[in-house]
Coordinates of C-alpha atoms in Angstrom, one line a residue:
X41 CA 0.0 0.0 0.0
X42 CA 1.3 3.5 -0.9
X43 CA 3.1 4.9 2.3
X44 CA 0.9 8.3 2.8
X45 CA -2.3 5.8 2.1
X46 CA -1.9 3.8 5.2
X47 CA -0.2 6.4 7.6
X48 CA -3.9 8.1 6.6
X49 CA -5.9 5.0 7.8
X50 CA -3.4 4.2 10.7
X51 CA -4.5 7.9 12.2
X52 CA -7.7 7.1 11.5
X53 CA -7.9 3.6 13.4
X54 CA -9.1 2.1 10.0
X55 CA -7.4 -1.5 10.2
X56 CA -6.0 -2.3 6.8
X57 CA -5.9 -6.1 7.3
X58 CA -8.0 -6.7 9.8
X59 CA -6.9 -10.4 11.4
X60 CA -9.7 -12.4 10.9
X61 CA -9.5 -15.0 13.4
X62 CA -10.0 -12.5 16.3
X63 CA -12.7 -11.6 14.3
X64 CA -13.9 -14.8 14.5
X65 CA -13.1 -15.4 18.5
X66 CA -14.8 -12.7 19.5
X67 CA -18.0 -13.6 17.1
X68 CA -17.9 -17.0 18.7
X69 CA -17.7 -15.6 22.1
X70 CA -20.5 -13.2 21.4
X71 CA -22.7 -16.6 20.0
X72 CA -22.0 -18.5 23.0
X73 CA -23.4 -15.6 24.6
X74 CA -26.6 -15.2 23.0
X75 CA -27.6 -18.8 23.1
X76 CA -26.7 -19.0 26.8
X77 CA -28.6 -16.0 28.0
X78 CA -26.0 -13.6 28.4
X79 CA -25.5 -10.3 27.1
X80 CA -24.9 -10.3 23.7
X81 CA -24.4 -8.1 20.5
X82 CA -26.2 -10.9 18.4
X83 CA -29.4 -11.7 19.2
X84 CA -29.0 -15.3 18.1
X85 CA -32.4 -16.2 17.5
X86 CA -33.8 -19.8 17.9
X87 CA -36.2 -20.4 14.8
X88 CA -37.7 -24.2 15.9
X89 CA -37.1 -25.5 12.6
X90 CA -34.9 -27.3 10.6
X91 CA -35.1 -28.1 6.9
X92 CA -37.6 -30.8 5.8
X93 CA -36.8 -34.3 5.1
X94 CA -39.4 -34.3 2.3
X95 CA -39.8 -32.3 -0.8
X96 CA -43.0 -30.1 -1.0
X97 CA -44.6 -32.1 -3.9
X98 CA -47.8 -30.8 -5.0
X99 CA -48.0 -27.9 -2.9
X100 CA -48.4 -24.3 -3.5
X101 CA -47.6 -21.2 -1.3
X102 CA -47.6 -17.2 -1.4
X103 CA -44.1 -16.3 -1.1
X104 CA -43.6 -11.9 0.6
X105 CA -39.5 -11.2 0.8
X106 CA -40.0 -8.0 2.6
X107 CA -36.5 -6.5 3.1
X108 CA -34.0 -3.7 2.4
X109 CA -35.4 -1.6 -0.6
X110 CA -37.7 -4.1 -2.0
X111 CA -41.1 -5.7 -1.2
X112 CA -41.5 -9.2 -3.6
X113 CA -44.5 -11.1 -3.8
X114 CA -45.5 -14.0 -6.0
X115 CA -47.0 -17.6 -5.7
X116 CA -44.7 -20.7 -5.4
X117 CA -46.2 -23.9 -7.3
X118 CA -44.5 -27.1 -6.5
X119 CA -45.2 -30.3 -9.1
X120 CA -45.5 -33.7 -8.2
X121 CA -41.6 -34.4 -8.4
X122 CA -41.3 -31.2 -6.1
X123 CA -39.7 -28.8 -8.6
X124 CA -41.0 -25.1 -8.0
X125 CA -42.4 -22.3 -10.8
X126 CA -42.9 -19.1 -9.8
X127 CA -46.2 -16.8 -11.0
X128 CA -47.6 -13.3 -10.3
X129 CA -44.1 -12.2 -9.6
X130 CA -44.3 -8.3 -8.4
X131 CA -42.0 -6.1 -7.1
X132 CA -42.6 -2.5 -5.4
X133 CA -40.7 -0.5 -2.9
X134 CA -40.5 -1.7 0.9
X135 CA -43.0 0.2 3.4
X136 CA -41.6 2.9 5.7
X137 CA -38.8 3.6 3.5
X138 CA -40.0 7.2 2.4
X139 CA -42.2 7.8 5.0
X140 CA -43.0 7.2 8.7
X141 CA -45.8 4.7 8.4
X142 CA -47.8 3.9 11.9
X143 CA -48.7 0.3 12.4
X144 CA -52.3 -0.1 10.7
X145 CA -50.5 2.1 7.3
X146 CA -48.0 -0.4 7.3
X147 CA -49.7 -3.6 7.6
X148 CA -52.4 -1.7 5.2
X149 CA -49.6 -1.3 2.6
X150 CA -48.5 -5.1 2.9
X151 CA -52.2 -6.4 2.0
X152 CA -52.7 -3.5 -0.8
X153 CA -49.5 -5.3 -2.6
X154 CA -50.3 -8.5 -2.2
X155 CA -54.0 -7.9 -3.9
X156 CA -52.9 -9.7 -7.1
X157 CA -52.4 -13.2 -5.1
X158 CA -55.5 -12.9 -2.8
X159 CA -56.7 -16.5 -1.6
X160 CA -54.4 -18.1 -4.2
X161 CA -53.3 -20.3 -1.1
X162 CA -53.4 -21.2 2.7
X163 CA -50.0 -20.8 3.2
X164 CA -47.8 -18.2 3.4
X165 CA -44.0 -17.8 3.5
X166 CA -42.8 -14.3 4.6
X167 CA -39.6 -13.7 4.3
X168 CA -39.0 -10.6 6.7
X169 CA -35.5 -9.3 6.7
X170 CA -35.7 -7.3 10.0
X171 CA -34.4 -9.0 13.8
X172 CA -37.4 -10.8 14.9
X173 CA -38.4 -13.8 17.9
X174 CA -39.7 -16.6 16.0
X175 CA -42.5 -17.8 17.8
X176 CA -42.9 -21.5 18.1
X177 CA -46.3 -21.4 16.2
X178 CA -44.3 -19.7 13.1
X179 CA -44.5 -15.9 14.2
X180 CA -42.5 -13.8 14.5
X181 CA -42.3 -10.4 17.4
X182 CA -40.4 -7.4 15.7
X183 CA -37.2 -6.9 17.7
X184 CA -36.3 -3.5 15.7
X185 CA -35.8 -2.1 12.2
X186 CA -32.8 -1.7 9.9
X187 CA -32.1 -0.6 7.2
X188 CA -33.7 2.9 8.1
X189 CA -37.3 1.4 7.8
X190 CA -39.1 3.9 9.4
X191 CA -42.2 2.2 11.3
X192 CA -41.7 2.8 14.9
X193 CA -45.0 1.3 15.7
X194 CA -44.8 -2.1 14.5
X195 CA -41.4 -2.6 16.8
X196 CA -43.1 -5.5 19.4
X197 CA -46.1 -6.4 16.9
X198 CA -46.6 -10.2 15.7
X199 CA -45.7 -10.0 12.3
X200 CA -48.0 -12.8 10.9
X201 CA -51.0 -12.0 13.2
X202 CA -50.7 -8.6 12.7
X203 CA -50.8 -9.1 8.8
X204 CA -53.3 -11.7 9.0
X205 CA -55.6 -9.5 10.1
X206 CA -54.9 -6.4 7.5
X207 CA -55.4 -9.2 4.8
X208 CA -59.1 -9.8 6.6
X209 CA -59.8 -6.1 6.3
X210 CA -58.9 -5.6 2.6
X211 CA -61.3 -9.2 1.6
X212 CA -59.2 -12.4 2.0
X213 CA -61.5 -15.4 2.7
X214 CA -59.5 -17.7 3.0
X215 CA -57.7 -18.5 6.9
X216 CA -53.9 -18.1 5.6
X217 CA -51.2 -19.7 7.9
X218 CA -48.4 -17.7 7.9
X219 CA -44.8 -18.5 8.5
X220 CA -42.2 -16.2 9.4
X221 CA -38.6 -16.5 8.4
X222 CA -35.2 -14.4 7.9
X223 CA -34.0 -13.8 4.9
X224 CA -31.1 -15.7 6.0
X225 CA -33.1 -18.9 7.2
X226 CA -34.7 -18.6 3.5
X227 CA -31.1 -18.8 2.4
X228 CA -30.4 -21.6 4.3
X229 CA -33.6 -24.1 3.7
X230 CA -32.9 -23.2 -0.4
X231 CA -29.3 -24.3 0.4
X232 CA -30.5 -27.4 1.3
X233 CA -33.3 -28.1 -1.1
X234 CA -31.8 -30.9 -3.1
X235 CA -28.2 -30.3 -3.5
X236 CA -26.9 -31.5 -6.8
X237 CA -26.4 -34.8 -8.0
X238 CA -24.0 -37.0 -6.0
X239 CA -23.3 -34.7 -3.3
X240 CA -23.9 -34.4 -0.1
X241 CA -23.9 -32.1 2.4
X242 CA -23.0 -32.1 6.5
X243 CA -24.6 -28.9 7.4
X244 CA -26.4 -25.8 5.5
X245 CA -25.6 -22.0 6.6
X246 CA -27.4 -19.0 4.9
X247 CA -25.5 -15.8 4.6
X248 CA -26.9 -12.6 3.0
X249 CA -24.2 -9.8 1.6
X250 CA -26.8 -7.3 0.1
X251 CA -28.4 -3.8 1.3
X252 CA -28.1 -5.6 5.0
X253 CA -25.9 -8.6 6.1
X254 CA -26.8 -11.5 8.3
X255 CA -26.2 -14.9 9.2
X256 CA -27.7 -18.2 9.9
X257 CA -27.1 -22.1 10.4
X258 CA -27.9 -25.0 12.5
X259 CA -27.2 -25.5 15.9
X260 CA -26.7 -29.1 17.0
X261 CA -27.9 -30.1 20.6
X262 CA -25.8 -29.2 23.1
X263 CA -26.3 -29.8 26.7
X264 CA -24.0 -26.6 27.1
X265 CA -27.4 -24.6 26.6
X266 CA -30.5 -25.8 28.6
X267 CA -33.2 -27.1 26.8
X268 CA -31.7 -26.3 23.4
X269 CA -32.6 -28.6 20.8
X270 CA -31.2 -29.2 16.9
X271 CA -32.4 -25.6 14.7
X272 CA -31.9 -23.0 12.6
X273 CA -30.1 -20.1 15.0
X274 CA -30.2 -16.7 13.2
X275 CA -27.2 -14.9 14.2
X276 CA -28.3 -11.1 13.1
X277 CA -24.3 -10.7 12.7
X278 CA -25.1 -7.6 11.5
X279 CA -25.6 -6.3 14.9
X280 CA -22.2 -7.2 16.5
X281 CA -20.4 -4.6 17.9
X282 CA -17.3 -6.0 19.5
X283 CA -15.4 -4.4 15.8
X284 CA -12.6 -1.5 15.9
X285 CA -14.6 1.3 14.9
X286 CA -12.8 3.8 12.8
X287 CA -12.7 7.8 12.6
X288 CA -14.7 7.2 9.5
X289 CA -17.3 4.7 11.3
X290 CA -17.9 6.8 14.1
X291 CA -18.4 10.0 12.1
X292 CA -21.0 8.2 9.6
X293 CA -22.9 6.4 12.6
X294 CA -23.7 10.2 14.2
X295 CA -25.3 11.1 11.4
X296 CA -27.5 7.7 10.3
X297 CA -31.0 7.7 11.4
X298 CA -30.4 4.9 14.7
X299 CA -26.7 5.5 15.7
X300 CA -25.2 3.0 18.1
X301 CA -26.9 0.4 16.2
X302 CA -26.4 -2.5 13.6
X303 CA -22.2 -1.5 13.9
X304 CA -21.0 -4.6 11.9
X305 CA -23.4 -4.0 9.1
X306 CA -22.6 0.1 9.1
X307 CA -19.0 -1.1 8.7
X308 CA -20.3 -3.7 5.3
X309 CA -23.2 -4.2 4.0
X310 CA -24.8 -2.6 0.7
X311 CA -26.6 0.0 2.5
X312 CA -23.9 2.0 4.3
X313 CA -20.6 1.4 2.4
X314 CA -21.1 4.3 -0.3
X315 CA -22.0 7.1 2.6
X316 CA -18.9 5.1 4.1
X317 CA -16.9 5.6 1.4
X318 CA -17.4 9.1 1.0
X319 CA -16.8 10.0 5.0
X320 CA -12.8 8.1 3.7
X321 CA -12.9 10.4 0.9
X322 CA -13.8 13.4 2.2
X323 CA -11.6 13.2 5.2
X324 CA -9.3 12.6 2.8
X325 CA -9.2 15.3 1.0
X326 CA -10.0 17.9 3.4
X327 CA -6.3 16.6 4.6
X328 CA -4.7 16.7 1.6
X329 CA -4.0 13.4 0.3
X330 CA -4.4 14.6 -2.7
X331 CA -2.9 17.0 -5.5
X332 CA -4.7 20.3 -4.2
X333 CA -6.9 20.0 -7.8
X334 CA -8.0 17.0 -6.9
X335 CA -8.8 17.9 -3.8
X336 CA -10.7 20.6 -4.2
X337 CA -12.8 18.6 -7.1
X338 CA -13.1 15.9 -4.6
X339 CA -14.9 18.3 -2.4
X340 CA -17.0 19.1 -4.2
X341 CA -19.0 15.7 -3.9
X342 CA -22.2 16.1 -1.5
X343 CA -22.6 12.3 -1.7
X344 CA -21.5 8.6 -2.9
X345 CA -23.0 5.5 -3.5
X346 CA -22.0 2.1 -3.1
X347 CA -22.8 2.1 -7.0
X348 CA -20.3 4.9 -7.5
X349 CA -17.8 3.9 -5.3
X350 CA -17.8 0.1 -6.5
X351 CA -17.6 1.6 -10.6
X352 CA -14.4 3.5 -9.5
X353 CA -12.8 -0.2 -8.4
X354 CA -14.5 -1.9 -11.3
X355 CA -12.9 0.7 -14.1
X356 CA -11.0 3.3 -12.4
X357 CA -10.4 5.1 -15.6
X358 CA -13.5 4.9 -17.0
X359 CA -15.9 8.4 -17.2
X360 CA -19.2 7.1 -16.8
X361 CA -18.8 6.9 -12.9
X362 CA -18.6 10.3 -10.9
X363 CA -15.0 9.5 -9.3
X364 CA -13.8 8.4 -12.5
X365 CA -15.3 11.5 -14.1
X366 CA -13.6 14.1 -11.6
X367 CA -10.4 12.2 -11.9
X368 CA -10.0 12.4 -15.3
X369 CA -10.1 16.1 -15.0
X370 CA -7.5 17.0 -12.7
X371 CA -6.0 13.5 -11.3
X372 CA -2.3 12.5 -11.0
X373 CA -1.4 8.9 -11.4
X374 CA -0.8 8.9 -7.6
X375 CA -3.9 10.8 -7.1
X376 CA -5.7 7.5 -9.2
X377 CA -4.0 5.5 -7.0
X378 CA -4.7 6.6 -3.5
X379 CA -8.1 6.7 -4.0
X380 CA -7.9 3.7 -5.3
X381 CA -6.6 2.3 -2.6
X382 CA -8.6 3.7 -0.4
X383 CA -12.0 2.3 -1.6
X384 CA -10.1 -1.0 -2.0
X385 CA -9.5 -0.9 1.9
X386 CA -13.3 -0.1 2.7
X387 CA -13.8 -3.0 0.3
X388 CA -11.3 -5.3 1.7
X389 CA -12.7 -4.9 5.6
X390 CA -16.1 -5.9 4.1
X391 CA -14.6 -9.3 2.7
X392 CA -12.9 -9.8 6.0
X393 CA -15.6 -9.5 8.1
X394 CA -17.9 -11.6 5.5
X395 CA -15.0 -14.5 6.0
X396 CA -15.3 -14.4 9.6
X397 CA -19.2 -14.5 10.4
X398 CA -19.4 -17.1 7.7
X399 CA -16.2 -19.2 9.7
X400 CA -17.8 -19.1 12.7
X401 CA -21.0 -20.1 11.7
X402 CA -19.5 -23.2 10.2
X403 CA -17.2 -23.7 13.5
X404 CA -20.5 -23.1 15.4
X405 CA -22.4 -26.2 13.4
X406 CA -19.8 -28.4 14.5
X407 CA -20.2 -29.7 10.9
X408 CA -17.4 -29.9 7.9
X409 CA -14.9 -32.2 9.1
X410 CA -14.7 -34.6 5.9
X411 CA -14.0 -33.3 2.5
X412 CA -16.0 -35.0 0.9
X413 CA -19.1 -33.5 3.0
X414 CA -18.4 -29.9 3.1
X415 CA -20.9 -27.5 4.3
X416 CA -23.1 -26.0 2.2
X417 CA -22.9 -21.9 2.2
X418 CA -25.7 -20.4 0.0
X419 CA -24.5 -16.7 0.1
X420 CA -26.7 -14.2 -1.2
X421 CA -26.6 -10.5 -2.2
X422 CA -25.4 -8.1 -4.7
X423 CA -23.0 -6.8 -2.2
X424 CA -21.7 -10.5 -1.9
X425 CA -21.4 -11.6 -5.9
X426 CA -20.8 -7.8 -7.5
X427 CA -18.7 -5.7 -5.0
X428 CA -15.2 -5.9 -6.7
X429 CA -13.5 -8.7 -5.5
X430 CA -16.0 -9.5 -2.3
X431 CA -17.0 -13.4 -3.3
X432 CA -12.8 -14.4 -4.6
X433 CA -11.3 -12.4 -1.3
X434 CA -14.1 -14.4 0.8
X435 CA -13.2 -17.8 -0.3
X436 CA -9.8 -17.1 -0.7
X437 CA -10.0 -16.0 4.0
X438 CA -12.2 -19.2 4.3
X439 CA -9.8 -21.8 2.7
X440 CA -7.0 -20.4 5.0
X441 CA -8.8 -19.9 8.2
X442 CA -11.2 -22.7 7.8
X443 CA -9.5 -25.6 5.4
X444 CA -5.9 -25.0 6.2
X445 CA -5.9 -24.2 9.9
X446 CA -8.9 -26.3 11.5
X447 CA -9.8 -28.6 8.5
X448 CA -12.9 -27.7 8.1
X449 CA -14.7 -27.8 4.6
X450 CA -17.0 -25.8 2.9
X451 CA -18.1 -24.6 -0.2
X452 CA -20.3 -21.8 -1.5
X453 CA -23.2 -22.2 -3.3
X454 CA -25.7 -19.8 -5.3
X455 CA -28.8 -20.6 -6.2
X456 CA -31.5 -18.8 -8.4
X457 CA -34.5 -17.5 -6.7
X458 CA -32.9 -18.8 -3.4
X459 CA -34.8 -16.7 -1.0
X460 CA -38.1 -17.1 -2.8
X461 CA -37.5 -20.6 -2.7
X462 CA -36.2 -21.1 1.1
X463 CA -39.5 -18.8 1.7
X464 CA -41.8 -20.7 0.0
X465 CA -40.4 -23.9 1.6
X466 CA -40.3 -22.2 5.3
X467 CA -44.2 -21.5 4.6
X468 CA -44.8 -25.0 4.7
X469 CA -43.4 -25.9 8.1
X470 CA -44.7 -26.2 11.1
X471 CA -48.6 -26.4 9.4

């Protein structure tokens, strides 16, 4: 790394290579935690299911992932052999998201877009990407909102019950039985929906790298935690806040809508890394890490996204993003690459981080220990596949911390339609 780069992120308690294994120690630390009853930063969330032994042949279910930006809806058909197709697929934008909604306008909402599948079917997967207690009849009791979903309201409501009942209101005739599921869990049960041909699988974990970031996988039974049998634990990683917090972090946290909140996913998921990015930037150039041009161009920026940012790492030279644009104006070639380098690092943390939630997760499972059963991670999320160099950095942490130094295996796996999928499978459970 250029010398003046990393004196700048050394002053500003920015690690550039953050060690992942005390990443991973503390994560572990912070699980046993949770599922013990202790103070914890994850809320390690018992779910009371594990995937099905049998395919869901001949059934049919109304799929909601509610989460981040978007609000999907469709119907899930399964045939006889138990191979899905999707219909009525629609998308609009997630409640709350422009405006404070109160409880009634936001349940409201979720039955106006899901008119087009009224009575369609009993059962109904909802995929609700938001910290929630799973219920052991399927529900699930808002814990809190990320994501800067504004909705104070429905914080403590039972999701299911509470939409049940908006659904009543706008004509549904039919008595729906809704299940309630991460995003994550959704990951997880598509994971292990028939893996391919000839392989097998010891355990399943679902990881999501998109607008938010979260964990899940299955706890064996452990006599370590009273009364806790085999399930799905949702880890809500994203909340962990046992990180080293830079300048950078600290400054952008002030100014989001809940600060001291949802650290580990300020510091890398989709959501937060441009405004990230541009709090590195800024600071930057205010301190002159640049040519003085470049500087003063550089501050002229009111904003970045995680769009902008990652099109600067993807083609630094290329116009068409706004970094790119500026530099090609006034940039040196050491001007291209600090910056460069700089993104990189915000980019590299996020891999790092990724690596270790997922590492623990499989050292949590107590799964992986024969090659030729791996564990199956179905990672989801644009952040996850797109972000320059996320998915190849991730692996590459994972066969070194997990393969070479505790042989354990893995391997990641993406799926089409995973989370509709895993939904539409969750909705079946527990009928």
């Amino acid at each position: 790394m250029n010398q003046a780069v990393a004196a700048f992120l050394g002053r500003h308690n920015f690690p550039v290579h953050q060690d992942i294994n005390s990443v991973v120690d503390a994560l572990l630390y912070d699980m046993d935690a949770g599922l013990s009853g202790r103070p914890a930063g994850q809320d390690m969330i018992r779910t009371f299911c594990n995937p099905p032994e049998k395919n869901a042949a001949g059934e049919s279910v109304i799929v909601i992932d509610a989460g981040g930006t978007n609000f999907r809806s469709c119907l899930v058909t399964f045939d006889s052999l138990g191979k899905p197709s999707i219909e009525f697929m629609e998308k609009t934008k997630m409640p709350g998201i422009e405006r404070e909604l109160s409880r009634t306008e936001f349940f409201n909402q979720f039955a106006e877009n899901l008119e087009h599948l009224k009575d369609k079917s009993e059962n109904i997967g909802f995929c609700f990407s938001y910290p929630m207690t799973i219920t052991e009849d399927g529900d699930g009791v808002l814990i809190g909102f990320s994501k800067e979903i504004k909705a104070p309201e429905v914080v403590g409501c039972h999701i299911g019950a509470e939409l049940s009942q908006a659904l009543a209101r706008h004509g549904w005739t039919k008595k729906v039985h809704i299940s309630l599921l991460n995003d994550t869990v959704a990951a997880l049960l598509a994971g292990a929906a028939g893996p391919a041909a000839g392989m097998r699988y010891s355990s399943y974990v679902g990881f999501i790298l998109g607008t938010g970031m979260n964990g899940a996988y299955i706890q064996p039974e452990d006599p370590a935690y009273n009364e806790l049998k085999k399930q799905i634990i949702v880890c809500e990683s994203g909340k962990f806040k046992d990180v080293v917090c830079s300048d950078f972090d600290v400054s952008y946290d002030k100014k989001s809508v809940k600060p001291g909140t949802s650290i580990m996913e300020k510091h890398c998921s989709g959501a937060y890394l441009g405004p990230l990015s541009y709090e590195v930037v800024r600071t930057a150039a205010s301190e002159g890490l640049f040519s003085s041009a470049f500087c003063a161009s550089l501050l002229e920026l009111t904003a970045l996204t995680q769009i902008e940012m990652d099109s600067f790492l993807h083609s630094p030279y290329s116009t068409a993003s706004v970094l790119g644009a500026k530099a090609a104006e006034c940039a040196t070639p050491e001007d291209y690459e600090r910056l460069f380098e700089l993104l990189d690092a915000v980019v590299e943390r996020t891999a790092r981080m990724a690596a270790a939630i997922l590492a623990s997760c499989v050292i949590k499972s107590g799964a992986g220990t024969s090659a030729c059963a791996p564990v199956c991670l179905l990672c989801d999320g644009t952040s996850f596949y797109k972000t320059y160099k996320v998915r190849s950095r991730v692996e590459g942490y994972l066969e070194d911390v997990l393969v070479k130094q505790r042989n354990l295996y893995f391997e990641i796996v993406e799926k089409d339609n995973d989370i509709t999928l895993g939904a539409a499978i969750g909705g079946l459970i527990g009928r």
